Coordinates of C-alpha atoms in Angstrom, one line a residue:
M116 CA -5.2 2.7 -58.1
R117 CA -3.9 3.8 -54.6
V118 CA -6.5 5.8 -52.7
R119 CA -5.1 8.7 -50.7
A120 CA -7.3 10.2 -48.0
R121 CA -6.5 13.4 -46.1
V122 CA -7.4 12.8 -42.4
A123 CA -8.8 15.4 -40.1
L124 CA -11.5 15.3 -37.5
T125 CA -13.8 17.1 -39.9
A126 CA -13.4 14.4 -42.5
V127 CA -16.2 11.9 -43.0
V128 CA -15.2 8.8 -41.1
S129 CA -15.1 5.5 -43.1
V130 CA -17.4 2.7 -42.0
L131 CA -15.1 -0.2 -41.2
V132 CA -17.5 -3.1 -41.6
G133 CA -15.5 -6.1 -42.7
L134 CA -12.1 -4.5 -42.4
S135 CA -9.5 -7.3 -42.1
G136 CA -8.1 -7.5 -38.6
F137 CA -10.1 -4.6 -37.2
G138 CA -12.0 -6.6 -34.6
A139 CA -15.1 -5.5 -32.8
A140 CA -17.2 -2.6 -34.2
T141 CA -16.6 0.9 -32.8
T142 CA -19.2 2.8 -30.9
A143 CA -21.5 5.4 -32.5
S144 CA -19.5 8.3 -30.8
A145 CA -16.3 7.1 -32.6
A146 CA -18.0 7.4 -36.0
T147 CA -19.3 10.9 -35.4
A148 CA -18.0 13.1 -38.2
A149 CA -18.6 16.5 -36.6
P150 CA -16.1 17.8 -34.0
V151 CA -17.2 18.2 -30.4
K152 CA -16.4 21.3 -28.4
C153 CA -13.9 21.0 -25.6
A154 CA -15.6 20.8 -22.2
A155 CA -14.9 23.7 -19.8
R156 CA -14.3 21.2 -17.0
P157 CA -13.6 17.8 -18.5
T158 CA -12.6 16.2 -15.2
A159 CA -15.3 17.7 -13.0
A160 CA -16.4 15.6 -10.0
G161 CA -18.0 12.3 -11.1
Y162 CA -16.5 12.3 -14.6
V163 CA -15.1 8.8 -14.3
K164 CA -18.5 7.3 -13.3
T165 CA -20.2 9.2 -16.1
E166 CA -17.6 8.1 -18.7
N167 CA -17.7 4.4 -17.7
R168 CA -21.5 4.3 -18.0
R169 CA -21.0 4.7 -21.7
P170 CA -21.0 1.6 -23.8
G171 CA -17.6 -0.1 -24.2
A172 CA -16.3 -2.7 -26.6
T173 CA -13.4 -5.1 -26.9
G174 CA -12.1 -3.9 -30.3
W175 CA -9.0 -2.5 -28.5
Q176 CA -7.6 -6.0 -28.3
Y177 CA -4.8 -7.1 -30.5
N178 CA -6.3 -9.5 -33.1
A179 CA -4.2 -9.0 -36.3
R180 CA -4.7 -11.4 -39.2
A181 CA -1.4 -10.7 -41.0
V182 CA 2.2 -9.6 -40.3
T183 CA 2.8 -6.5 -42.2
H184 CA 5.6 -5.1 -40.0
V185 CA 3.3 -2.1 -39.1
E186 CA 4.9 0.1 -36.5
A187 CA 4.0 3.6 -35.2
F188 CA 4.8 6.3 -32.7
A189 CA 3.4 9.7 -31.8
D190 CA 5.2 13.0 -31.5
T191 CA 4.1 13.4 -27.9
T192 CA 3.4 11.2 -24.9
S193 CA 0.4 13.3 -23.8
A194 CA -1.9 16.0 -25.1
R195 CA -5.0 17.9 -24.1
C196 CA -8.2 18.8 -25.8
G197 CA -7.6 21.3 -28.6
Q198 CA -4.1 20.0 -29.4
T199 CA -3.0 18.0 -32.4
V200 CA -1.2 14.6 -32.2
R201 CA 0.9 13.5 -35.2
L202 CA 1.4 9.8 -35.8
M203 CA 4.3 8.4 -37.8
V204 CA 3.3 5.0 -39.3
S205 CA 5.4 2.5 -41.2
T206 CA 3.8 -0.6 -42.9
R207 CA 4.0 -2.6 -46.1
A208 CA 0.3 -2.0 -46.6
P209 CA -0.8 1.0 -48.8
R210 CA -3.2 2.5 -46.3
A211 CA -4.4 2.3 -42.7
T212 CA -6.9 3.7 -40.1
V213 CA -6.4 4.7 -36.5
T214 CA -9.0 4.2 -33.7
A215 CA -8.5 6.0 -30.4
W216 CA -9.6 3.8 -27.4
R217 CA -10.0 5.3 -24.0
M218 CA -9.1 2.5 -21.5
G219 CA -11.1 1.9 -18.4
Y220 CA -13.8 -0.5 -17.1
Y221 CA -16.9 0.1 -19.3
G222 CA -18.9 -2.8 -17.9
G223 CA -16.0 -5.2 -18.3
A224 CA -15.3 -4.4 -22.0
G225 CA -12.2 -2.5 -20.9
G226 CA -12.2 0.3 -23.4
R227 CA -14.3 2.7 -25.5
A228 CA -13.7 3.9 -29.0
V229 CA -14.0 7.7 -29.1
Y230 CA -12.7 8.4 -32.6
T231 CA -11.9 6.5 -35.9
S232 CA -10.1 8.1 -38.8
G233 CA -10.7 7.5 -42.4
W234 CA -8.2 5.7 -44.6
F235 CA -4.8 7.4 -44.9
A236 CA -1.9 6.5 -47.1
T237 CA 1.0 4.5 -45.7
K238 CA 4.3 3.1 -46.7
A239 CA 7.4 1.4 -45.3
Q240 CA 9.4 4.3 -43.8
P241 CA 13.2 4.5 -43.5
A242 CA 15.4 2.4 -41.1
A243 CA 16.7 3.8 -37.8
V244 CA 19.3 6.5 -37.7
V245 CA 21.8 6.0 -34.9
A246 CA 23.7 8.9 -33.4
P247 CA 27.3 7.6 -33.3
A248 CA 28.5 9.4 -30.2
T249 CA 25.6 8.2 -28.0
R250 CA 24.5 5.1 -29.9
S251 CA 21.0 6.5 -29.8
P252 CA 18.6 5.2 -32.5
R253 CA 15.6 7.2 -33.7
A254 CA 13.1 6.8 -36.5
P255 CA 13.5 9.5 -39.2
W256 CA 9.9 9.2 -40.2
K257 CA 7.4 11.6 -41.7
P258 CA 4.0 12.1 -40.2
S259 CA 1.3 9.8 -41.7
V260 CA -1.8 11.3 -40.0
S261 CA -2.7 14.0 -37.6
I262 CA -5.5 13.9 -35.0
R263 CA -6.8 17.1 -33.4
L264 CA -8.2 16.2 -30.0
D265 CA -11.7 17.5 -29.4
G266 CA -14.4 17.0 -26.8
R267 CA -14.8 13.3 -27.7
F268 CA -11.4 12.7 -26.1
T269 CA -12.4 12.5 -22.4
P270 CA -9.1 12.8 -20.4
G271 CA -7.7 9.4 -19.6
S272 CA -5.3 6.7 -20.7
Y273 CA -5.6 5.8 -24.4
L274 CA -4.4 3.2 -26.8
L275 CA -4.3 4.4 -30.4
K276 CA -4.9 1.2 -32.5
I277 CA -3.5 1.4 -36.0
S278 CA -5.0 -1.2 -38.4
D279 CA -3.7 -1.4 -41.9
S280 CA -5.5 -2.5 -45.1
R281 CA -3.8 -5.9 -45.1
G282 CA -4.7 -7.0 -41.6
G283 CA -1.7 -5.8 -39.6
Q284 CA -2.1 -3.9 -36.3
T285 CA 0.0 -2.0 -33.8
F286 CA -0.6 0.4 -30.9
V287 CA 0.6 3.8 -29.6
P288 CA -0.1 4.6 -25.9
L289 CA -1.3 8.2 -25.4
T290 CA -2.3 10.1 -22.3
V291 CA -5.0 12.8 -22.7
N292 CA -4.7 15.2 -19.8
D293 CA -6.5 18.1 -18.2
P294 CA -3.9 20.6 -16.9
A295 CA -6.6 22.2 -14.7
S296 CA -7.7 19.0 -13.1
T297 CA -8.1 18.8 -9.3
S298 CA -9.4 15.2 -9.3
P299 CA -8.6 13.6 -6.0
L300 CA -6.2 11.1 -7.6
V301 CA -3.6 11.4 -10.4
L302 CA -2.0 8.4 -12.1
V303 CA 1.4 8.9 -13.6
S304 CA 2.2 6.9 -16.8
E305 CA 5.8 5.8 -17.3
P306 CA 7.0 6.4 -20.9
L307 CA 10.5 7.3 -19.7
T308 CA 11.0 3.8 -18.4
W309 CA 9.4 2.2 -21.4
T310 CA 11.9 4.2 -23.6
A311 CA 14.9 3.2 -21.6
Y312 CA 14.1 -0.5 -22.2
N313 CA 13.1 0.0 -25.8
S314 CA 15.5 -1.7 -28.2
W315 CA 13.9 -0.5 -31.4
G316 CA 16.7 0.5 -33.9
G317 CA 19.1 -1.9 -32.3
S318 CA 20.0 -0.4 -29.0
S319 CA 18.4 0.3 -25.6
A320 CA 19.8 1.8 -22.4
Y321 CA 20.8 -1.8 -21.5
K322 CA 22.2 -3.4 -24.6
G323 CA 23.5 -2.3 -28.0
A324 CA 23.9 -3.7 -31.4
K325 CA 26.5 -6.1 -30.1
I326 CA 24.2 -7.3 -27.3
T327 CA 26.5 -6.0 -24.6
Y328 CA 26.1 -3.5 -21.8
A329 CA 29.2 -1.6 -23.0
D330 CA 27.5 -1.0 -26.4
R331 CA 24.3 0.4 -24.8
S332 CA 22.7 3.7 -25.7
L333 CA 23.8 6.7 -23.7
V334 CA 20.8 8.7 -24.8
A335 CA 17.3 7.2 -25.2
S336 CA 15.0 8.6 -27.8
L337 CA 11.2 8.7 -27.7
D338 CA 11.2 9.3 -31.5
R339 CA 10.6 5.7 -32.4
P340 CA 8.1 2.9 -31.9
Y341 CA 8.2 0.7 -28.8
K342 CA 9.5 -2.6 -30.1
S343 CA 7.8 -4.9 -27.6
N344 CA 4.2 -6.0 -27.2
H345 CA 2.8 -4.6 -30.5
G346 CA 3.9 -1.1 -29.6
M347 CA 2.4 -1.1 -26.1
A348 CA 5.7 -1.7 -24.2
T349 CA 4.6 -3.0 -20.7
Y350 CA 1.4 -0.9 -20.6
L351 CA -0.9 -3.9 -20.3
T352 CA 0.8 -5.3 -17.3
D353 CA 2.3 -2.3 -15.5
E354 CA -0.5 0.3 -15.8
Y355 CA -3.8 -0.9 -17.4
P356 CA -5.0 -3.2 -14.5
L357 CA -4.6 -0.3 -12.1
I358 CA -6.4 2.1 -14.4
R359 CA -9.2 -0.5 -14.9
L360 CA -9.6 -1.0 -11.2
A361 CA -9.7 2.7 -10.3
E362 CA -12.3 3.4 -13.0
Q363 CA -14.4 0.3 -12.1
R364 CA -14.6 1.8 -8.6
G365 CA -15.7 5.2 -10.0
L366 CA -12.8 7.1 -8.5
D367 CA -12.0 10.4 -10.2
V368 CA -8.4 10.1 -11.6
A369 CA -6.4 12.6 -13.5
Y370 CA -3.9 11.2 -16.0
V371 CA -0.4 12.5 -16.7
T372 CA 2.9 11.1 -17.8
D373 CA 6.3 11.3 -16.2
V374 CA 7.3 13.8 -18.9
D375 CA 4.4 16.0 -17.7
V376 CA 5.7 15.8 -14.1
H377 CA 9.2 16.8 -15.3
R378 CA 7.8 19.8 -17.1
W379 CA 5.3 20.9 -14.4
P380 CA 6.3 19.2 -11.0
A381 CA 3.8 21.4 -9.1
L382 CA 0.8 19.7 -10.9
L383 CA 1.1 16.9 -8.2
L384 CA 0.0 19.4 -5.6
A385 CA -3.4 19.8 -7.2
H386 CA -4.4 16.2 -6.0
R387 CA -4.8 14.3 -2.8
G388 CA -3.0 11.2 -3.9
V389 CA -0.5 10.1 -6.6
L390 CA -0.6 6.6 -8.1
L391 CA 2.4 5.0 -9.8
G392 CA 2.3 1.7 -11.7
A393 CA 4.7 -1.2 -11.6
H394 CA 7.9 0.2 -13.1
A395 CA 8.8 3.9 -12.8
E396 CA 12.5 3.5 -12.7
Y397 CA 13.7 6.6 -14.6
W398 CA 13.1 10.1 -13.2
S399 CA 14.5 13.5 -13.7
A400 CA 15.7 15.7 -10.9
R401 CA 12.6 17.9 -11.3
M402 CA 10.4 14.8 -11.0
R403 CA 12.1 13.8 -7.8
A404 CA 11.8 17.3 -6.4
G405 CA 8.1 17.4 -7.4
F406 CA 7.3 14.2 -5.6
D407 CA 9.2 15.2 -2.5
A408 CA 7.3 18.5 -2.4
A409 CA 4.0 16.8 -2.9
R410 CA 4.6 14.4 0.0
D411 CA 5.7 17.3 2.2
A412 CA 2.5 19.2 1.4
G413 CA 0.3 16.3 2.5
V414 CA -0.2 14.5 -0.9
N415 CA -0.5 10.7 -0.5
L416 CA 1.7 8.5 -2.6
A417 CA 1.1 4.8 -3.6
V418 CA 3.8 3.0 -5.6
F419 CA 2.4 -0.3 -6.9
G420 CA 5.8 -1.5 -8.1
A421 CA 9.5 -1.7 -7.4
N422 CA 12.8 -0.2 -8.7
T423 CA 11.2 3.2 -8.6
A424 CA 13.0 6.6 -8.8
Y425 CA 16.3 4.7 -9.3
W426 CA 18.1 6.4 -12.2
Q427 CA 18.4 10.2 -12.6
V428 CA 17.9 11.1 -16.3
R429 CA 18.4 14.5 -18.1
P430 CA 15.7 15.3 -20.7
M431 CA 16.8 16.7 -24.0
S432 CA 15.2 18.0 -27.2
S433 CA 14.7 16.4 -30.6
S434 CA 13.4 17.6 -33.9
F435 CA 9.9 16.9 -32.5
G436 CA 10.4 19.3 -29.6
A437 CA 11.4 19.4 -26.0
D438 CA 11.9 16.4 -23.8
R439 CA 11.8 13.9 -26.6
A440 CA 15.1 12.2 -25.5
F441 CA 16.9 11.8 -22.3
A442 CA 20.5 11.2 -21.3
I443 CA 21.3 8.1 -19.1
Y444 CA 25.0 7.6 -19.0
R445 CA 24.9 5.7 -15.7
E446 CA 28.6 6.1 -15.1
P447 CA 29.4 9.7 -14.1
E448 CA 32.7 9.7 -15.8
L449 CA 31.0 9.2 -19.2
D450 CA 28.5 12.0 -18.7
P451 CA 29.8 15.2 -20.3
V452 CA 28.1 17.4 -17.6
T453 CA 29.6 15.7 -14.6
A454 CA 32.7 17.8 -14.2
G455 CA 30.8 21.1 -14.3
D456 CA 27.5 20.0 -12.7
P457 CA 27.9 16.7 -10.8
E458 CA 24.4 17.0 -9.4
S459 CA 23.0 16.7 -12.9
S460 CA 25.0 13.6 -13.7
T461 CA 22.9 10.7 -14.9
T462 CA 23.5 8.1 -12.3
R463 CA 21.6 6.6 -9.4
F464 CA 19.9 9.2 -7.2
R465 CA 21.6 7.5 -4.2
D466 CA 25.0 8.0 -5.8
L467 CA 24.8 11.8 -6.4
P468 CA 27.0 14.1 -4.4
A469 CA 24.0 15.1 -2.4
A470 CA 22.7 11.6 -2.2
Q471 CA 18.9 11.1 -2.6
P472 CA 18.2 7.4 -1.9
E473 CA 14.8 6.5 -3.2
S474 CA 14.0 5.1 0.2
T475 CA 14.0 8.5 1.8
L476 CA 10.9 9.2 -0.3
L477 CA 9.4 5.7 -0.8
G478 CA 10.4 4.0 2.5
E479 CA 12.3 1.3 0.7
Q480 CA 14.7 0.9 -2.2
Y481 CA 15.7 -1.5 -5.0
T482 CA 18.2 -4.2 -4.0
G483 CA 18.8 -6.0 -7.3
C484 CA 18.2 -9.6 -8.2
P485 CA 16.0 -9.1 -11.3
G486 CA 14.1 -12.1 -12.6
R487 CA 13.5 -13.9 -9.3
H488 CA 10.2 -14.7 -7.7
G489 CA 8.9 -15.8 -4.4
D490 CA 6.0 -16.0 -2.0
M491 CA 5.0 -12.8 -0.2
V492 CA 4.9 -13.2 3.6
L493 CA 2.8 -10.7 5.5
T494 CA 4.4 -9.8 8.8
T495 CA 2.3 -6.8 10.1
P496 CA -0.6 -6.7 7.6
D497 CA -2.5 -3.8 9.1
W498 CA -4.5 -1.2 7.1
P499 CA -4.9 -1.2 4.1
F500 CA -4.7 -5.0 4.0
P501 CA -8.1 -6.8 4.6
P502 CA -8.9 -6.6 8.3
N503 CA -9.0 -10.4 8.7
T504 CA -5.5 -10.9 7.3
T505 CA -3.2 -12.2 10.1
P506 CA 0.6 -12.1 10.5
G507 CA 2.2 -15.0 8.7
T508 CA -0.3 -15.0 5.8
V509 CA 1.5 -16.3 2.7
L510 CA 0.6 -15.0 -0.7
P511 CA 1.9 -17.4 -3.3
M512 CA 4.3 -15.9 -5.8
G513 CA 3.4 -12.4 -4.6
V514 CA 7.0 -11.2 -5.3
R515 CA 7.8 -11.0 -9.0
Q516 CA 10.8 -10.0 -11.1
E517 CA 12.3 -7.1 -9.1
F518 CA 11.7 -6.1 -5.6
D519 CA 12.6 -3.5 -2.9
K520 CA 13.8 -3.6 0.7
V521 CA 13.6 -1.3 3.7
I522 CA 17.0 0.0 4.8
P523 CA 16.5 1.1 8.4
D524 CA 19.1 3.8 8.5
A525 CA 17.9 5.4 5.2
V526 CA 14.2 5.8 5.9
P527 CA 12.2 9.1 5.5
A528 CA 12.8 11.8 8.0
N529 CA 10.7 11.8 11.2
A530 CA 8.6 8.9 10.1
D531 CA 7.6 5.7 11.8
L532 CA 8.0 3.2 8.9
Q533 CA 5.8 0.1 9.0
V534 CA 7.2 -3.0 7.4
M535 CA 4.1 -5.0 6.3
A536 CA 5.7 -7.9 4.5
S537 CA 9.1 -9.5 4.7
S538 CA 9.5 -12.1 2.0
P539 CA 12.5 -14.3 1.4
V540 CA 13.7 -14.5 -2.2
Y541 CA 16.1 -17.3 -2.9
G542 CA 18.8 -17.9 -5.6
C543 CA 19.9 -14.3 -6.1
Y544 CA 23.1 -14.4 -8.1
D545 CA 24.0 -17.8 -6.7
N546 CA 22.1 -20.8 -5.4
N547 CA 22.9 -20.0 -1.7
S548 CA 22.0 -16.3 -1.4
T549 CA 18.7 -15.1 0.1
Y550 CA 17.4 -11.6 -0.3
E551 CA 14.4 -9.9 1.3
A552 CA 11.5 -8.1 -0.3
N553 CA 9.3 -5.7 1.7
V554 CA 5.9 -4.0 1.5
S555 CA 6.1 -0.8 3.5
Y556 CA 3.9 2.1 4.7
Y557 CA 4.6 5.3 6.5
T558 CA 2.9 8.6 7.3
A559 CA 5.0 11.8 6.9
P560 CA 4.9 14.8 9.3
S561 CA 2.7 16.5 6.7
G562 CA 0.1 13.8 7.1
A563 CA 0.8 12.2 3.7
G564 CA 0.7 8.4 3.6
V565 CA 3.3 6.6 1.4
F566 CA 2.6 3.0 0.4
A567 CA 5.2 0.9 -1.5
A568 CA 4.3 -2.5 -2.8
G569 CA 7.9 -3.5 -3.3
T570 CA 7.4 -5.8 -6.3
L571 CA 6.8 -5.5 -10.0
G572 CA 4.1 -8.1 -9.8
W573 CA 1.5 -6.2 -7.8
V574 CA -0.3 -4.5 -10.7
C575 CA -0.5 -7.4 -13.1
H576 CA -1.9 -9.5 -10.3
L577 CA -4.9 -7.1 -10.0
Y578 CA -6.5 -8.4 -13.1
S579 CA -5.5 -11.6 -14.9
S580 CA -4.8 -15.2 -14.3
T581 CA -1.4 -14.8 -16.0
C582 CA 1.2 -12.3 -15.1
L583 CA 3.9 -11.3 -17.6
Y584 CA 6.4 -11.4 -14.7
G585 CA 6.5 -15.1 -14.0
G586 CA 3.4 -17.0 -15.0
A587 CA 0.2 -17.9 -13.3
T588 CA -1.5 -15.8 -10.6
D589 CA -2.8 -17.4 -7.5
A590 CA -6.4 -16.5 -6.6
L591 CA -5.5 -15.7 -3.0
T592 CA -2.7 -13.4 -4.0
R593 CA -5.0 -11.6 -6.5
S594 CA -7.8 -11.3 -4.0
V595 CA -5.6 -9.7 -1.3
F596 CA -3.8 -7.4 -3.7
T597 CA -7.1 -6.3 -5.2
A598 CA -8.9 -5.6 -1.9
T599 CA -5.8 -3.8 -0.5
T600 CA -5.5 -1.6 -3.5
I601 CA -9.2 -0.7 -3.4
T602 CA -9.0 0.3 0.3
L603 CA -5.8 2.2 -0.2
I604 CA -6.8 4.3 -3.2
T605 CA -10.3 5.0 -2.0
E606 CA -8.9 6.4 1.3
M607 CA -6.1 8.3 -0.5
A608 CA -8.8 10.2 -2.4
Q609 CA -10.2 11.5 0.9
G610 CA -7.1 13.4 2.1
P611 CA -3.9 12.9 4.1
L612 CA -3.8 9.3 5.3
G613 CA -1.9 10.3 8.4
L614 CA -5.0 11.8 9.9
T615 CA -7.0 8.5 9.7
H616 CA -4.4 5.8 9.3
P617 CA -1.1 6.7 11.0
S618 CA 1.7 4.3 10.6
H619 CA 3.4 2.5 13.4
A620 CA 7.1 1.6 13.4
S621 CA 7.6 -2.2 13.1
A622 CA 10.3 -4.7 13.5
A623 CA 12.8 -5.1 10.7
A624 CA 15.9 -7.2 10.8
M625 CA 17.9 -5.3 8.1
S626 CA 20.9 -3.1 8.1
S627 CA 22.8 -0.6 5.9
S628 CA 25.5 2.1 6.2
M629 CA 23.4 4.9 4.8
P630 CA 22.6 7.9 7.0
G631 CA 19.3 7.5 8.8
T632 CA 16.7 10.1 9.6
G633 CA 13.5 8.2 10.5
R634 CA 12.6 5.2 12.8
V635 CA 12.3 1.5 12.3
M636 CA 12.5 -0.8 15.3
I637 CA 15.0 -3.6 14.9
A638 CA 13.7 -7.1 15.7
G639 CA 13.8 -7.7 19.4
D640 CA 13.2 -4.1 20.5
A641 CA 10.7 -3.5 23.2
G642 CA 7.1 -3.9 22.1
E643 CA 7.9 -6.2 19.2
G644 CA 8.2 -10.0 19.1
D645 CA 10.8 -11.9 17.2
G646 CA 8.4 -13.4 14.8
D647 CA 8.9 -17.0 15.9
D648 CA 5.5 -17.3 17.4
S649 CA 3.5 -16.1 14.3
P650 CA 0.1 -17.7 13.8
P651 CA -0.2 -20.2 10.9
P652 CA -0.9 -18.7 7.5
A653 CA -4.3 -17.2 7.0
R654 CA -6.4 -17.1 3.9
F655 CA -8.4 -14.3 2.5
D656 CA -11.2 -15.9 0.5
G657 CA -12.8 -12.8 -1.0
E658 CA -14.0 -12.4 -4.6
G659 CA -11.6 -11.2 -7.1
A660 CA -10.4 -14.2 -9.1
G661 CA -11.6 -12.6 -12.4
T662 CA -11.7 -14.3 -15.7
P663 CA -8.6 -16.1 -17.1
V664 CA -6.9 -14.0 -19.6
S665 CA -3.7 -14.3 -21.7
W666 CA -2.1 -10.9 -21.6
L667 CA 0.7 -11.0 -24.1
P668 CA 1.5 -11.4 -26.9
S669 CA -1.6 -13.1 -28.2
E670 CA -5.2 -11.8 -28.3
V671 CA -6.4 -10.5 -25.0
T672 CA -9.7 -11.9 -23.7
V673 CA -11.4 -9.5 -21.4
G674 CA -13.8 -10.3 -18.6
G675 CA -15.1 -8.6 -15.4
I676 CA -12.8 -8.2 -12.4
W677 CA -15.4 -9.7 -10.1
P678 CA -18.2 -11.4 -12.1
G679 CA -21.5 -11.1 -10.4
L680 CA -20.6 -8.5 -7.9
P681 CA -23.0 -5.5 -7.7
D682 CA -21.7 -2.1 -8.7
G683 CA -19.8 -0.5 -5.9
A684 CA -19.4 -3.8 -3.9
V685 CA -16.0 -4.5 -2.3
P686 CA -14.7 -8.1 -2.0
T687 CA -15.3 -9.4 1.5
D688 CA -14.4 -12.5 3.5
G689 CA -16.0 -15.6 2.0

């Protein structure tokens, strides 16, 4: 006989001892049946330290014992206390449970279970429905369970882990936000980019059913599961290590998504620094305007990735509500709005009639050559790099997958842009070509500091011995990236970086035809050497190697970032 259970926060929560595939036991707070009142100030000063003192567990890891083709998605990318999140679940199993895991440090466990549902009925839901005109797939599924967020859901970054009764598992990322937060830092999650790459239903913004670019989706829908990495997309490599590190340091961070920034661009102004993970490629015009306004108001920006703010997208509504899909035609002649409103055309920001190269915000821009890797060569490794790091230091395989470059005549207005790393990447498009990847930093007239890592590999090197983008992580690379990130985000939280760490224009042997507004000295200018007399490579031998882990797609083994280091300690020279 099939057991059907209506799930609500007021329901008695099932005890999941012995549930096949469930993994580690949840905490007592997750099993509490009675709702908890929403806090008046859930992100008050010190909330991250308080939260991470609570006991964590490793049950958030993927450890399925069966393949049941379980998939799921939520009707929103973010929610706040008092709101309800609906989950659409499809599986061959007759029932399932969901556990909400807040991701952080938690003494090295990496997550804390805040809520577990009872059993709810499940079934295999219908196949994708594809809009013929735009080749956009969506999942025409009915809600399986609803979760009303209460005070147990401390704002943060969450994985909703769905475990079915036959041992299958999948995940749904969710951001729990606090609209009134004034935490020093805010981290922006990137579901728009995850969705553009999502091929669930047969098409992504890159390839269609015929596996060709010409057959790609012209509109990408959030109303479907993420096909890759058990529903997590690239969360574990592009965002989680940065979240884990910030929370391990006890830094107060507010959490929002790129959809939130599109809806309320001014929310960035409530913080001192904005953090972006590895791959925030797809932005709306409102997002770009919001980031520009934040920088011009003195809000610091750190981009720990590459290929950022590259494509302009136009959010659209679906049956689930506003901003649940977005147009990305790429070619203006295909976009139906181009003739009447060319500035809203979904193409590269740099190709709009009023061009907005990403470099005028970030200091550098994407140059192509996906899938290539190389050593990072530090040229002027000033602050925030470790103070003993010398020019010429080589960080093995520090450049991964995609990378950015400084274009001297397309740099931010009235800024002295500092090129901190100039790394050759070989074999782009042919065996004879060489491209250059940069790490850059500048301080704007407002006082805001803007740091751009210029590589997709920075975040996944922060925690792990294996990076999704290209394999093993070198201990030196991880140590320098980790120490640099700690220094940067800690100082960002104090206020405009230009007041304490002004940038200095540095040599850069690069060129472009784009209009210029700022200053980068070309190699050979007065006051800068030609780089030929650089000292030999230096090594930074701080702590930070971490425990070897296998990120994807198998079970994730979690360990501390720096085993044995006292709380609050920063890696130092060995």
